[in-house]
Structure formats: C-alpha cells, structure tokens
C-alpha atoms as a PDB file:
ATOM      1  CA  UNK A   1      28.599 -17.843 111.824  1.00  0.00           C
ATOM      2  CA  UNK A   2      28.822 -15.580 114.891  1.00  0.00           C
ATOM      3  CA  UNK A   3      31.384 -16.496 118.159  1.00  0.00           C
ATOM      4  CA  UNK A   4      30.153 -16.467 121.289  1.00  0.00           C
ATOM      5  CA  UNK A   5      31.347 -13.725 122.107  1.00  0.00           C
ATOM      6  CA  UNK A   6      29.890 -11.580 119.062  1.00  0.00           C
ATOM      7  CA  UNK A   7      26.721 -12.906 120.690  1.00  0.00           C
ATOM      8  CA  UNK A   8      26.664 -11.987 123.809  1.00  0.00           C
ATOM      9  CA  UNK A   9      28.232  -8.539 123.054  1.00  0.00           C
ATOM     10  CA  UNK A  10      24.799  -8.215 120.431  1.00  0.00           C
ATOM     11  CA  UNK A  11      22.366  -9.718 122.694  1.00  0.00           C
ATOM     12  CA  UNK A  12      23.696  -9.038 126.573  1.00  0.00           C
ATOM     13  CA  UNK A  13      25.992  -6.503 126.348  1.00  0.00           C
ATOM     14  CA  UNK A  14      26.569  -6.876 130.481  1.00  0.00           C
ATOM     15  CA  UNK A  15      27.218  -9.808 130.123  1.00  0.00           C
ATOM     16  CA  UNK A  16      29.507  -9.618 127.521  1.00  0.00           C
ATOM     17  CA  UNK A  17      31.333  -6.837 129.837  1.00  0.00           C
ATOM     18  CA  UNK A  18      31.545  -9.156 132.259  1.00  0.00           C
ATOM     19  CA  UNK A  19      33.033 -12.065 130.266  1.00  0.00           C
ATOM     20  CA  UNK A  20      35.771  -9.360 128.686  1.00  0.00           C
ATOM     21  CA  UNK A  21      36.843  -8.116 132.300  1.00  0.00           C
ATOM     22  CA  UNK A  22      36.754 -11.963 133.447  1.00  0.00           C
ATOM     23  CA  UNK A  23      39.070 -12.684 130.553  1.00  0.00           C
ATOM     24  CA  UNK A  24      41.074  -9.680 131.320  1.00  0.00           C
ATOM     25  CA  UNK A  25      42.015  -9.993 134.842  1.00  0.00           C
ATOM     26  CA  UNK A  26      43.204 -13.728 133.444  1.00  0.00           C
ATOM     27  CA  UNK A  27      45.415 -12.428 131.355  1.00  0.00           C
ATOM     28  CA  UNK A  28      46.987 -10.291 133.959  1.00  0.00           C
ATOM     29  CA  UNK A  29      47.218 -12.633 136.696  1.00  0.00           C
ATOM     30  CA  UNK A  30      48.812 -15.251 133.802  1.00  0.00           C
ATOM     31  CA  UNK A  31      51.329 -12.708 133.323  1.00  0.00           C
ATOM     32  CA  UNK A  32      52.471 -11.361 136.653  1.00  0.00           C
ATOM     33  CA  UNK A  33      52.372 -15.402 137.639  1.00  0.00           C
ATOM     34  CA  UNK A  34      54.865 -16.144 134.669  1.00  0.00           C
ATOM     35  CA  UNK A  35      57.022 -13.151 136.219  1.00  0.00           C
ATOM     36  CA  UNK A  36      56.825 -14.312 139.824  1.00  0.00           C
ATOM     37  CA  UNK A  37      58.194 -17.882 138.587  1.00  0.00           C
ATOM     38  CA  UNK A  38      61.166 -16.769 136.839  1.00  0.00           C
ATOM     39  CA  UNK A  39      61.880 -14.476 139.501  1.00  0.00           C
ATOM     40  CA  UNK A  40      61.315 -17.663 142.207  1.00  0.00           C
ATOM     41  CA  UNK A  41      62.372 -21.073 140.507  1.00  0.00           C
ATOM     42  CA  UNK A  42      66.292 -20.127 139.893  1.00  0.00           C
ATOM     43  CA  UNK A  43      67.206 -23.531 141.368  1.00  0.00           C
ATOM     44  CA  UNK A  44      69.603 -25.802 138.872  1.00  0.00           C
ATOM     45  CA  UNK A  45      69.807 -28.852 141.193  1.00  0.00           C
ATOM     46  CA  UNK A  46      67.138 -30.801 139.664  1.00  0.00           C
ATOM     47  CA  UNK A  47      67.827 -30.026 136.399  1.00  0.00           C
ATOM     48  CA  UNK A  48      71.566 -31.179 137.173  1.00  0.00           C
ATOM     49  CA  UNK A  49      70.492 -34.592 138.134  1.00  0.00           C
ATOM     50  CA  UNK A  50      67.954 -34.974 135.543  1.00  0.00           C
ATOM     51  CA  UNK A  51      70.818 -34.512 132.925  1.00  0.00           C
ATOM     52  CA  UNK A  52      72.979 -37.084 134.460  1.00  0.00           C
ATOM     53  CA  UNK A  53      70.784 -39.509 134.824  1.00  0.00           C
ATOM     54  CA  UNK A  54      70.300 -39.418 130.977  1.00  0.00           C
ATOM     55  CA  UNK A  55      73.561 -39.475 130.618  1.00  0.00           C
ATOM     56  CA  UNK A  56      75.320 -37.953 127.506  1.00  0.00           C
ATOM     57  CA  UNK A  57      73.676 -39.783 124.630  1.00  0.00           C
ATOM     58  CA  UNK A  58      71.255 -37.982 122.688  1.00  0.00           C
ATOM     59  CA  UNK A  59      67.702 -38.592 123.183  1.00  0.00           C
ATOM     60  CA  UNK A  60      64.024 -37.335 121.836  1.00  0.00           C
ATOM     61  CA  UNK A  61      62.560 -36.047 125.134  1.00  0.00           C
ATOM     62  CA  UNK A  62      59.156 -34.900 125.583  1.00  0.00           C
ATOM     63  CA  UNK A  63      58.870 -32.286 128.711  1.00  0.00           C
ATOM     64  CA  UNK A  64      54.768 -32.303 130.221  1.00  0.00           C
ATOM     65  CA  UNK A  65      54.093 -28.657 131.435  1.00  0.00           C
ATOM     66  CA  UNK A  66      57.538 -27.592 130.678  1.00  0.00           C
ATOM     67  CA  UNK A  67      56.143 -24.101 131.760  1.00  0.00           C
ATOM     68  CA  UNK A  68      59.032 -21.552 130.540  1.00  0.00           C
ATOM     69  CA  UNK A  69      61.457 -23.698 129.666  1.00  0.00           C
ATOM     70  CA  UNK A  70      63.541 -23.622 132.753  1.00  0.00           C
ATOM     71  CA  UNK A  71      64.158 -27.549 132.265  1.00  0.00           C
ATOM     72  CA  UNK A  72      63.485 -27.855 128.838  1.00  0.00           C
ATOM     73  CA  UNK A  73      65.737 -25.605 127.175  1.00  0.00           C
ATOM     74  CA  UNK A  74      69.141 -27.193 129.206  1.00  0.00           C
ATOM     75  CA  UNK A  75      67.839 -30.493 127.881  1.00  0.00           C
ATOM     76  CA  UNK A  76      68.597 -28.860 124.592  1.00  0.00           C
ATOM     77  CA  UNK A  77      71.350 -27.137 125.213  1.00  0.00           C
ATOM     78  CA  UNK A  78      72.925 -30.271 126.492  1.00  0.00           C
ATOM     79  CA  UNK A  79      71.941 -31.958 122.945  1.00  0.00           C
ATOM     80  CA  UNK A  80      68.672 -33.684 123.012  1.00  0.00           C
ATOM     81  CA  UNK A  81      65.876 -32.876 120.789  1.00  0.00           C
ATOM     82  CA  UNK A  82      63.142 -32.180 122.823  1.00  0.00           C
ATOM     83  CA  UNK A  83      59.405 -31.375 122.829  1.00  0.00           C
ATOM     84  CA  UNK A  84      57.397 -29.173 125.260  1.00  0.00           C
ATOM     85  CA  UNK A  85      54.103 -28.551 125.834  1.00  0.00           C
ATOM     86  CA  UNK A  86      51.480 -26.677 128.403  1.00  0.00           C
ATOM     87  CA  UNK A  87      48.479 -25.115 128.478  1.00  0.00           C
ATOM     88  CA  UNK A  88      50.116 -21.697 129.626  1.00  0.00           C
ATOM     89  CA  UNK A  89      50.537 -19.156 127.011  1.00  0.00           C
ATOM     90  CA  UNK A  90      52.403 -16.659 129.528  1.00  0.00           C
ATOM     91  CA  UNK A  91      54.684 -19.237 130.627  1.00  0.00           C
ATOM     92  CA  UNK A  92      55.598 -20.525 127.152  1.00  0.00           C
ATOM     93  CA  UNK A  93      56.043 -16.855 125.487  1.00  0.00           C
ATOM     94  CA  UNK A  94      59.443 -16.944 128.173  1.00  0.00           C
ATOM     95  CA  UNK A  95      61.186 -20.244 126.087  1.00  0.00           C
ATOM     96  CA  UNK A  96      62.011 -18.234 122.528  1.00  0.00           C
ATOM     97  CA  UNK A  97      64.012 -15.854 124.014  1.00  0.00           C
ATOM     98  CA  UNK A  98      66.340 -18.435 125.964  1.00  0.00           C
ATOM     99  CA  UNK A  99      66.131 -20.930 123.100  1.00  0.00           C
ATOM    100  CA  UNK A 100      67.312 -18.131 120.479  1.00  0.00           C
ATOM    101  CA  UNK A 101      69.468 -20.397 117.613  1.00  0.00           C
ATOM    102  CA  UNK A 102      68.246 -23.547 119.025  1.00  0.00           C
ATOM    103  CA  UNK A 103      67.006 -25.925 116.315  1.00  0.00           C
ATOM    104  CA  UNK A 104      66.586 -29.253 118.457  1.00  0.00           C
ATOM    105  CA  UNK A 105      63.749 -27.748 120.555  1.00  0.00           C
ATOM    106  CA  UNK A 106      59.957 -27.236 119.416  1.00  0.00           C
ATOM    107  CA  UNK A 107      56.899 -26.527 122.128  1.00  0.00           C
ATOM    108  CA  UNK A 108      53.249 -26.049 121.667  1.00  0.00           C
ATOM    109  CA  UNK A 109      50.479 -24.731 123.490  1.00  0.00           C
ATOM    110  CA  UNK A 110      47.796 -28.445 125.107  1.00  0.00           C
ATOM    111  CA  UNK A 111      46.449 -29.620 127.711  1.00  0.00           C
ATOM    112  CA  UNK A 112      48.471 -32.634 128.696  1.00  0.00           C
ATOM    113  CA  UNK A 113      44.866 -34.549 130.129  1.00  0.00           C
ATOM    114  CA  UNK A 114      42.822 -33.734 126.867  1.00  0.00           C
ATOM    115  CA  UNK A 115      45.509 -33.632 124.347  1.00  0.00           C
ATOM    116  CA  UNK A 116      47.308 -36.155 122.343  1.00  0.00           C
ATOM    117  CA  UNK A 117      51.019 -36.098 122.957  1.00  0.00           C
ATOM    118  CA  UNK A 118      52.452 -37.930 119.697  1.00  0.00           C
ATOM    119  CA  UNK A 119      54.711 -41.542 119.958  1.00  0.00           C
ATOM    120  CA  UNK A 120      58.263 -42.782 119.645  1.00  0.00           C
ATOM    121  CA  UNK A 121      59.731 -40.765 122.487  1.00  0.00           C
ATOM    122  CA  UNK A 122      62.784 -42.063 124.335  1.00  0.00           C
ATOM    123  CA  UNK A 123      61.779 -40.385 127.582  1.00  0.00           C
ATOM    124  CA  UNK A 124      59.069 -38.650 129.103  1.00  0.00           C
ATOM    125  CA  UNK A 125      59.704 -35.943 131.838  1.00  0.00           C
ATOM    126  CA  UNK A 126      56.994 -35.259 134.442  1.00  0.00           C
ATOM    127  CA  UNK A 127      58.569 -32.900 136.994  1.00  0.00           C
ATOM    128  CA  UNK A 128      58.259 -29.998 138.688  1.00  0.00           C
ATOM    129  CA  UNK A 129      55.832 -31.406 140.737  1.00  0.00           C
ATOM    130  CA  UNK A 130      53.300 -31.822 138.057  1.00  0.00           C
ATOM    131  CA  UNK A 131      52.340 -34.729 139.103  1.00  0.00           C
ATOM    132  CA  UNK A 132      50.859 -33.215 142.065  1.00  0.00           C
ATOM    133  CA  UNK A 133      49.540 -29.416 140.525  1.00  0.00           C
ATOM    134  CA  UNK A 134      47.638 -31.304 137.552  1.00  0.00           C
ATOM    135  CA  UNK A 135      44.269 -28.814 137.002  1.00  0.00           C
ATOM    136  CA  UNK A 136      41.913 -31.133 135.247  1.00  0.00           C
ATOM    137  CA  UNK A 137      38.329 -31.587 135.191  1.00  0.00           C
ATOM    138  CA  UNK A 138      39.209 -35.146 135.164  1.00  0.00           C
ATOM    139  CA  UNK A 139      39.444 -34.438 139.358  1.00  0.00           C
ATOM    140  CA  UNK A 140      42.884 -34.837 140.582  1.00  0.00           C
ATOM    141  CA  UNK A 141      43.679 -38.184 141.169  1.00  0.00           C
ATOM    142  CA  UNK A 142      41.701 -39.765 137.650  1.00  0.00           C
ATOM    143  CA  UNK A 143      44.252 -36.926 135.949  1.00  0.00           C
ATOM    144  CA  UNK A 144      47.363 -38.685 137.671  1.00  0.00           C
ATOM    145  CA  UNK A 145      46.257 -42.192 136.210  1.00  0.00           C
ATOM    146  CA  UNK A 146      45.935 -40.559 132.912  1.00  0.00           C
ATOM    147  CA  UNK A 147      48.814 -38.824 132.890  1.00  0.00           C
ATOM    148  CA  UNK A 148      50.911 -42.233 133.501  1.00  0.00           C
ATOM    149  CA  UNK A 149      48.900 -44.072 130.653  1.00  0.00           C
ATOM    150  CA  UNK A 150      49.742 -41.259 128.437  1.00  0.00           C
ATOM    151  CA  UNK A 151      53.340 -41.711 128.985  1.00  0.00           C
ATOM    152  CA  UNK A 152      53.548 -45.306 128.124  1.00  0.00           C
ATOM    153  CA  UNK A 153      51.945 -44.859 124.646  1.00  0.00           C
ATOM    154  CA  UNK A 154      53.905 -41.746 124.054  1.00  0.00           C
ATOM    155  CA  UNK A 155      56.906 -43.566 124.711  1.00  0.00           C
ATOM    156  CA  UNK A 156      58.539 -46.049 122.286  1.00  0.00           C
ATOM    157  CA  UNK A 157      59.891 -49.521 123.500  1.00  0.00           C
ATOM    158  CA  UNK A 158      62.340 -49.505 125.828  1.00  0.00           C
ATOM    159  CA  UNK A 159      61.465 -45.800 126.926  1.00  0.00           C
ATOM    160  CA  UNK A 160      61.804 -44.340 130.150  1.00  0.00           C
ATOM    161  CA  UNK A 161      59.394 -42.068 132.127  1.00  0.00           C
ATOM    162  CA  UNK A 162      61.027 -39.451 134.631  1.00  0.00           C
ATOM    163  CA  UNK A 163      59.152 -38.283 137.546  1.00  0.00           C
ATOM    164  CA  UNK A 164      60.110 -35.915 140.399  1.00  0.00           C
ATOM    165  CA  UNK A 165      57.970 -34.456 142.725  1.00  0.00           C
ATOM    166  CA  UNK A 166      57.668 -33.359 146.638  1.00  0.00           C
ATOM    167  CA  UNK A 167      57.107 -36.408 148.880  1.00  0.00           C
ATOM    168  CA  UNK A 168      56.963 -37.104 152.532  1.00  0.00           C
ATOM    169  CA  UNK A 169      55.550 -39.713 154.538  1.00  0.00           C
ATOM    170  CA  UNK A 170      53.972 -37.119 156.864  1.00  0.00           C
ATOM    171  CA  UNK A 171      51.634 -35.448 154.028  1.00  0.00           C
ATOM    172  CA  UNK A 172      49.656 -34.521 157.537  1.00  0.00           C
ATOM    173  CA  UNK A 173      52.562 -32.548 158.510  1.00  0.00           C
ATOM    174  CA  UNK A 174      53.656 -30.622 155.595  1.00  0.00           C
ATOM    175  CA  UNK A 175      49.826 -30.076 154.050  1.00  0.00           C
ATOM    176  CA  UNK A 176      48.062 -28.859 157.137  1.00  0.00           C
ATOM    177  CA  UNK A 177      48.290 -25.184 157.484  1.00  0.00           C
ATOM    178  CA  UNK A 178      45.486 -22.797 158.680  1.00  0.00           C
ATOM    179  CA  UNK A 179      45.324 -19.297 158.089  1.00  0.00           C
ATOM    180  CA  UNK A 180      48.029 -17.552 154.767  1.00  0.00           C
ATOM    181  CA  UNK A 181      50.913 -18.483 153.559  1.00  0.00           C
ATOM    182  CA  UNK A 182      52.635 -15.738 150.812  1.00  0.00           C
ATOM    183  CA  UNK A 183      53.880 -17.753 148.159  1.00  0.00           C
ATOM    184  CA  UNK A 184      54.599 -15.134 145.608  1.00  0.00           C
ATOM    185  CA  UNK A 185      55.392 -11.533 146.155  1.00  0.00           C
ATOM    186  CA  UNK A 186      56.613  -8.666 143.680  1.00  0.00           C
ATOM    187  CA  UNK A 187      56.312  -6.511 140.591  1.00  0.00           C
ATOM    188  CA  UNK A 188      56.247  -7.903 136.937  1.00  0.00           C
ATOM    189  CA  UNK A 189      57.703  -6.550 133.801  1.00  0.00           C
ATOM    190  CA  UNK A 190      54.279  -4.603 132.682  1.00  0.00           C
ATOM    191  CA  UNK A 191      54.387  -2.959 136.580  1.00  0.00           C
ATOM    192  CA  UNK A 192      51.421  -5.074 137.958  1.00  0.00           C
ATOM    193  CA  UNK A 193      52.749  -5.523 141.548  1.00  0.00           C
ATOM    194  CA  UNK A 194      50.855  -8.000 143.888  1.00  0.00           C
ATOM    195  CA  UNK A 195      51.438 -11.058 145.772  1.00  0.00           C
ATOM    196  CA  UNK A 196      49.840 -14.577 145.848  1.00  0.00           C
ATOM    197  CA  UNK A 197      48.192 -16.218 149.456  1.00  0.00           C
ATOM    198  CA  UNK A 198      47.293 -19.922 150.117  1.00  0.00           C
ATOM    199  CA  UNK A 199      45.145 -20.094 152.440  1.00  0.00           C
ATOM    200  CA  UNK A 200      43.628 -22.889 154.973  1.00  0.00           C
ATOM    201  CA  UNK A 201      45.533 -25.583 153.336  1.00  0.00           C
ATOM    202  CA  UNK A 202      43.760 -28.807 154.509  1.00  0.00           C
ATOM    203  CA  UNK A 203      44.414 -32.841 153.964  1.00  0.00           C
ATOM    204  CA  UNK A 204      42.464 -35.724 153.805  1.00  0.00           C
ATOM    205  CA  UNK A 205      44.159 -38.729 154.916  1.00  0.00           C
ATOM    206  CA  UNK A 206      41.512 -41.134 153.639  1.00  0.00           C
ATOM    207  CA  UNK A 207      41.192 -39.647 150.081  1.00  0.00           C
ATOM    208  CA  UNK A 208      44.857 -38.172 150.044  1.00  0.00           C
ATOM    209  CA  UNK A 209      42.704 -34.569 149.041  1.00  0.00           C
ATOM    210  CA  UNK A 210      44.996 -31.060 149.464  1.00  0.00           C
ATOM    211  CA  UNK A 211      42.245 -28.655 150.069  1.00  0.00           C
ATOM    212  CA  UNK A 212      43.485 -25.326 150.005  1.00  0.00           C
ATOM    213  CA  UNK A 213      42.717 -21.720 148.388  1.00  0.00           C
ATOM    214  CA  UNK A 214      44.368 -19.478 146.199  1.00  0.00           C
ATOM    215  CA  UNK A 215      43.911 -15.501 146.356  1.00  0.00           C
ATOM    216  CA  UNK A 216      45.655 -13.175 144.061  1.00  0.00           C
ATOM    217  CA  UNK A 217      45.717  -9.373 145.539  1.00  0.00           C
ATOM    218  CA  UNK A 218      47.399  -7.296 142.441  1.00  0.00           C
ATOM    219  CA  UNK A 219      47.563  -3.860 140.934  1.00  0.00           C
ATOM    220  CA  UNK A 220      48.067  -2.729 137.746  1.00  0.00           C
ATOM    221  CA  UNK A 221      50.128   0.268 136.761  1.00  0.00           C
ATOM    222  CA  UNK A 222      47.311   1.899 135.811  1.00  0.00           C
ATOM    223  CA  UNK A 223      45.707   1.564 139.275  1.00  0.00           C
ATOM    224  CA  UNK A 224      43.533  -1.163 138.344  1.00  0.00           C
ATOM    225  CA  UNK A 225      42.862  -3.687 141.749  1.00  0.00           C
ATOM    226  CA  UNK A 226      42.588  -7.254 140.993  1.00  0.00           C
ATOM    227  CA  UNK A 227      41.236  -9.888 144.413  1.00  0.00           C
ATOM    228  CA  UNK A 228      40.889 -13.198 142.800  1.00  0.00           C
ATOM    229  CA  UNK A 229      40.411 -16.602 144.686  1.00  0.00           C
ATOM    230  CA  UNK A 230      40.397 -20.097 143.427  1.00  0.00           C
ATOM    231  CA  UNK A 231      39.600 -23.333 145.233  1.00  0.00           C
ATOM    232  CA  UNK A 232      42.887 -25.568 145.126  1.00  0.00           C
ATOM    233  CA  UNK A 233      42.143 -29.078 145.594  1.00  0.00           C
ATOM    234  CA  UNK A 234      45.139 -31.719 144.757  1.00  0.00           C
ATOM    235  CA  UNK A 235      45.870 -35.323 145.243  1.00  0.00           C
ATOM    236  CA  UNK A 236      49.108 -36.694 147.163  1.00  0.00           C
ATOM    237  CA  UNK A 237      50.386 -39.582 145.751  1.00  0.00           C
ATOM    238  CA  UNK A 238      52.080 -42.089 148.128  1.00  0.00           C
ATOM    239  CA  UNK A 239      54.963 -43.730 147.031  1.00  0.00           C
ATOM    240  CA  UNK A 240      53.219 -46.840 147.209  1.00  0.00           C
ATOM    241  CA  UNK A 241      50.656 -45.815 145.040  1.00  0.00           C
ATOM    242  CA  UNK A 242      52.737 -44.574 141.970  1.00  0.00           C
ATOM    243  CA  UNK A 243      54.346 -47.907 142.034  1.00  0.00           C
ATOM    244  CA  UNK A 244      51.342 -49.826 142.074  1.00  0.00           C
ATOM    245  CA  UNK A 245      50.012 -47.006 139.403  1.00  0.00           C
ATOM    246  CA  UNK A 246      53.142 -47.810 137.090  1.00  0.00           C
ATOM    247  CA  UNK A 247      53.245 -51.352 137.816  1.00  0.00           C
ATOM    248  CA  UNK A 248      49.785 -51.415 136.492  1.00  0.00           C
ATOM    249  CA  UNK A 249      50.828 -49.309 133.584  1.00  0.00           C
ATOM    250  CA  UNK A 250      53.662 -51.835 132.823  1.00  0.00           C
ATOM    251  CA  UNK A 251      56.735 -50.100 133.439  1.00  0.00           C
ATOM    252  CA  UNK A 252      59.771 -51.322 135.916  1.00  0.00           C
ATOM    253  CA  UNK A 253      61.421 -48.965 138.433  1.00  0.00           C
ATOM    254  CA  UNK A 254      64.998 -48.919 137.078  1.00  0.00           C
ATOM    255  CA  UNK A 255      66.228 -46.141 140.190  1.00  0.00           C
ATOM    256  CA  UNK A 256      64.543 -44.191 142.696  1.00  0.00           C
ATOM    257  CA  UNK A 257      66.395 -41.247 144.815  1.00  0.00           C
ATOM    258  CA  UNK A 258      65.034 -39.317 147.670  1.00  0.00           C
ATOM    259  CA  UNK A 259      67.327 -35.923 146.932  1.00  0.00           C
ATOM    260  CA  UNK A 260      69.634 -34.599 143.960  1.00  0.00           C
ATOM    261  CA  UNK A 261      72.417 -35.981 145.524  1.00  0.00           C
ATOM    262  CA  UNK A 262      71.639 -39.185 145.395  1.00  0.00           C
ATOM    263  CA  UNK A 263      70.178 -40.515 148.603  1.00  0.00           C
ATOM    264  CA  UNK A 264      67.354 -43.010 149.163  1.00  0.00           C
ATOM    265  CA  UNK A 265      63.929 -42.165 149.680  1.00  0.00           C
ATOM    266  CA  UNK A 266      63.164 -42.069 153.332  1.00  0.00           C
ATOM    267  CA  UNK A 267      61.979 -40.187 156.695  1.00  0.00           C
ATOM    268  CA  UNK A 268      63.930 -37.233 156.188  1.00  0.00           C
ATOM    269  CA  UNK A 269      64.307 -36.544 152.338  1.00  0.00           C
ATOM    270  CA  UNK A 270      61.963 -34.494 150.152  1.00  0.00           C
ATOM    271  CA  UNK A 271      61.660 -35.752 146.933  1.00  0.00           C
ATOM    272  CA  UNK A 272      60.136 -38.962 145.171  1.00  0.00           C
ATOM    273  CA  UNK A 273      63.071 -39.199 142.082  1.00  0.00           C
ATOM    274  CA  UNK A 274      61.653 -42.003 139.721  1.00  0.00           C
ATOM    275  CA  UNK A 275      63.424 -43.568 136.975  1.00  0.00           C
ATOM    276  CA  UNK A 276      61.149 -46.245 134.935  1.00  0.00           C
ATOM    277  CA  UNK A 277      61.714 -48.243 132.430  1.00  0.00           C
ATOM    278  CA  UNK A 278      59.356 -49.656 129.554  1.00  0.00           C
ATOM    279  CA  UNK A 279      59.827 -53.801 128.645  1.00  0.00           C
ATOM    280  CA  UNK A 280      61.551 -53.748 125.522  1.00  0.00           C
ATOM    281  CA  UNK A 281      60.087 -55.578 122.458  1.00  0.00           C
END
C-alpha cells in the first residue's frame, strides 16, 4: 500500500510540496495559537463556579474541547475523575505537564461531532464557549444539535450537562464589527512572533450566522512569513433556543446564572450559565 502522500510526492512532486508547506504552516500556526491561549485565558472565575456548582462529591466528568486543560485539570485536582478530549494536538500536548502525578485524569485526541464519546458519565461540561466556536462540516448550527444529543447518551441517568457560553440579547450589538480587531498578539515558546486579526465580523439576524474572518500574520525565528486567512462563520444560540434544543433532548433546567457570581440572566449580564438535569430512571 502507498499513503497519499507517498503518491503525490512519486507522481506530482509540486504538489506534494505544496501539501508539505500547507501542512507545515498548520503546524506552526497550531502552536503559536496554543501559546497565545495560555498566555490570554488566565481567568479562574469560571472555573470557580463550575466547581461549586458540583459541589464536593466526586464525580466522572467528561470535559468537550477541554483544549489545554485549563478547566480540566482543577476538576481533577479538586477530586473528580475526569475525561478530556479535542481535536487539537497543540493544545492537548500543554495538560501532561500540569497534570504531572495525577491518576484521576485521562484525555485523547477526537472530534467531538464525528467521534463517539463513551457512556455512564455523571456530567458533561461544554464551556468555554464551545458551544458557539464548534468547526464542523456538519455547518454550525446542525453541530450544536449534535453536540446536545451527544451529551444525553454520554450521560448516565440522572446526569447533568454544564454549559457556559457568551450571551446577549443584542447579538446585533456585540457581533457587528467592520474593519480588524487584534485578538491575539505575541511571541511563542519556539520564537514564532505574530498576531491574530478578525476581520468584518458580520450577523445575520434571521439565520443567527457570525460571519467573520480570521488572518494569521506570523514569523518564524528563522525568518519564515506566514499570512493565513480563514472564513469564520458561527451560529448564536438564543437562550430560547437551547431550551427548546434541550427540552427536545429531554433534559430539565435545574439552574441558570447570567455571571459567576450568581446573578440572573438578563439585559446587562454576559453569560448563559446552564445547569441541566437528565430524568432519572
């Protein structure tokens, strides 16, 4: 047998150039990405109310796209056994080092649309605002509906599904944005130094579409200049329409919070904080 690769490196050895560079500049961007998170996402607050509102028993968690562990590993720490997974290699090569000694903690490399999960969870975490940065070929808003009926049959009876993401009920206000925005800016451990634009960020108030794009301007410290751009298209999800979504899915909303302090979801708080609850059998 030959890998596609082998074969376009025998029979179209441009192409095959092409692919390896392709492939390469990946790799890099993966990287200095994984860097510019750990630098950025330092906050604790979430993670803070996430353990109290699991209170101090120990449960079997599953994290979805628990990146570099940032939630995952104080879940352990704290005494659950818990189970990451994501389909980014950079991100995940960050958890061993901070979960050094840790035996109640395991994570794997999936994709959390295509990929079976396994069963008899306790609770399911979706935060982070995964629920809104899914990348699926599903389309965003198919993905979202998958990734709630994934969550009931990964959890067991009685199990509880955690979500937390960004919500407003001006998605016109906080989503419209023309011209770039720096989201990312710095040097990573291997010296690529670069920063990360979205640009001409768009919504859709009829199909609840984020348009927006992505552009990656890096250099390597061998002098090697990376321009990359990606279309970014995402689906907001109204309050109104997760609840109808887990209704559907047959869970019950056991607590909802608009902040990490506690407060109701309204006008003026930023977060959708959702608590919800499987029938028991």
């Amino acid at each position: 047998s030959i890998s596609a690769f082998d074969f376009l490196n025998n029979y179209n050895p441009s192409l095959s150039n092409q692919l390896s560079s392709m492939l390469k500049e990946e790799r890099i961007i993966a990287a200095w990405s994984a860097d510019m998170y750990e630098i950025d996402e330092t906050g604790t607050e979430d993670v803070a109310f996430l353990l109290a509102c699991l209170g101090t028993e120990s449960k079997h968690i599953l994290e979805i796209a628990c990146g570099s562990g940032r939630i995952l590993v104080p879940l352990a720490k704290a005494g659950h056994t818990v189970v990451g997974l994501d389909m980014d290699e950079a991100m995940l090569r960050k958890i061993p080092a901070k979960a050094e000694g840790m035996d109640n903690i395991t994570w794997w490399t999936a994709d959390a649309i295509s990929e079976d999960w396994g069963t008899g969870y306790d609770v399911v975490v979706i935060a982070g605002n995964f629920i809104m940065n899914i990348v699926s070929d599903e389309g965003p808003e198919r993905a979202q509906r998958v990734l709630l009926e994934k969550a009931r049959q990964a959890l067991k009876p009685g199990g509880l599904l955690y979500i937390d993401y960004n919500h407003t009920y001006y998605p016109e206000q906080w989503y419209v944005h023309l011209g770039e925005r720096v989201i990312w800016e710095g040097i990573d451990s291997a010296g690529t130094v670069g920063r990360m634009l979205l640009c001409d960020s768009t919504y859709d108030a009829a199909t609840g579409l984020i348009r927006s794009t992505r552009r990656y301007e890096l250099e390597t410290a061998t002098g090697e200049k990376i321009r990359k751009e990606m279309l970014s298209v995402k689906h907001y999800v109204s309050l109104a329409q997760l609840h109808t979504w887990l209704s559907e899915d047959g869970f019950r909303i056991e607590k909802e919070y608009g902040d990490y302090v506690g407060n109701s979801i309204g006008g003026t708080t930023g977060r959708a904080i959702i608590c919800a609850a499987l029938p028991e059998e």
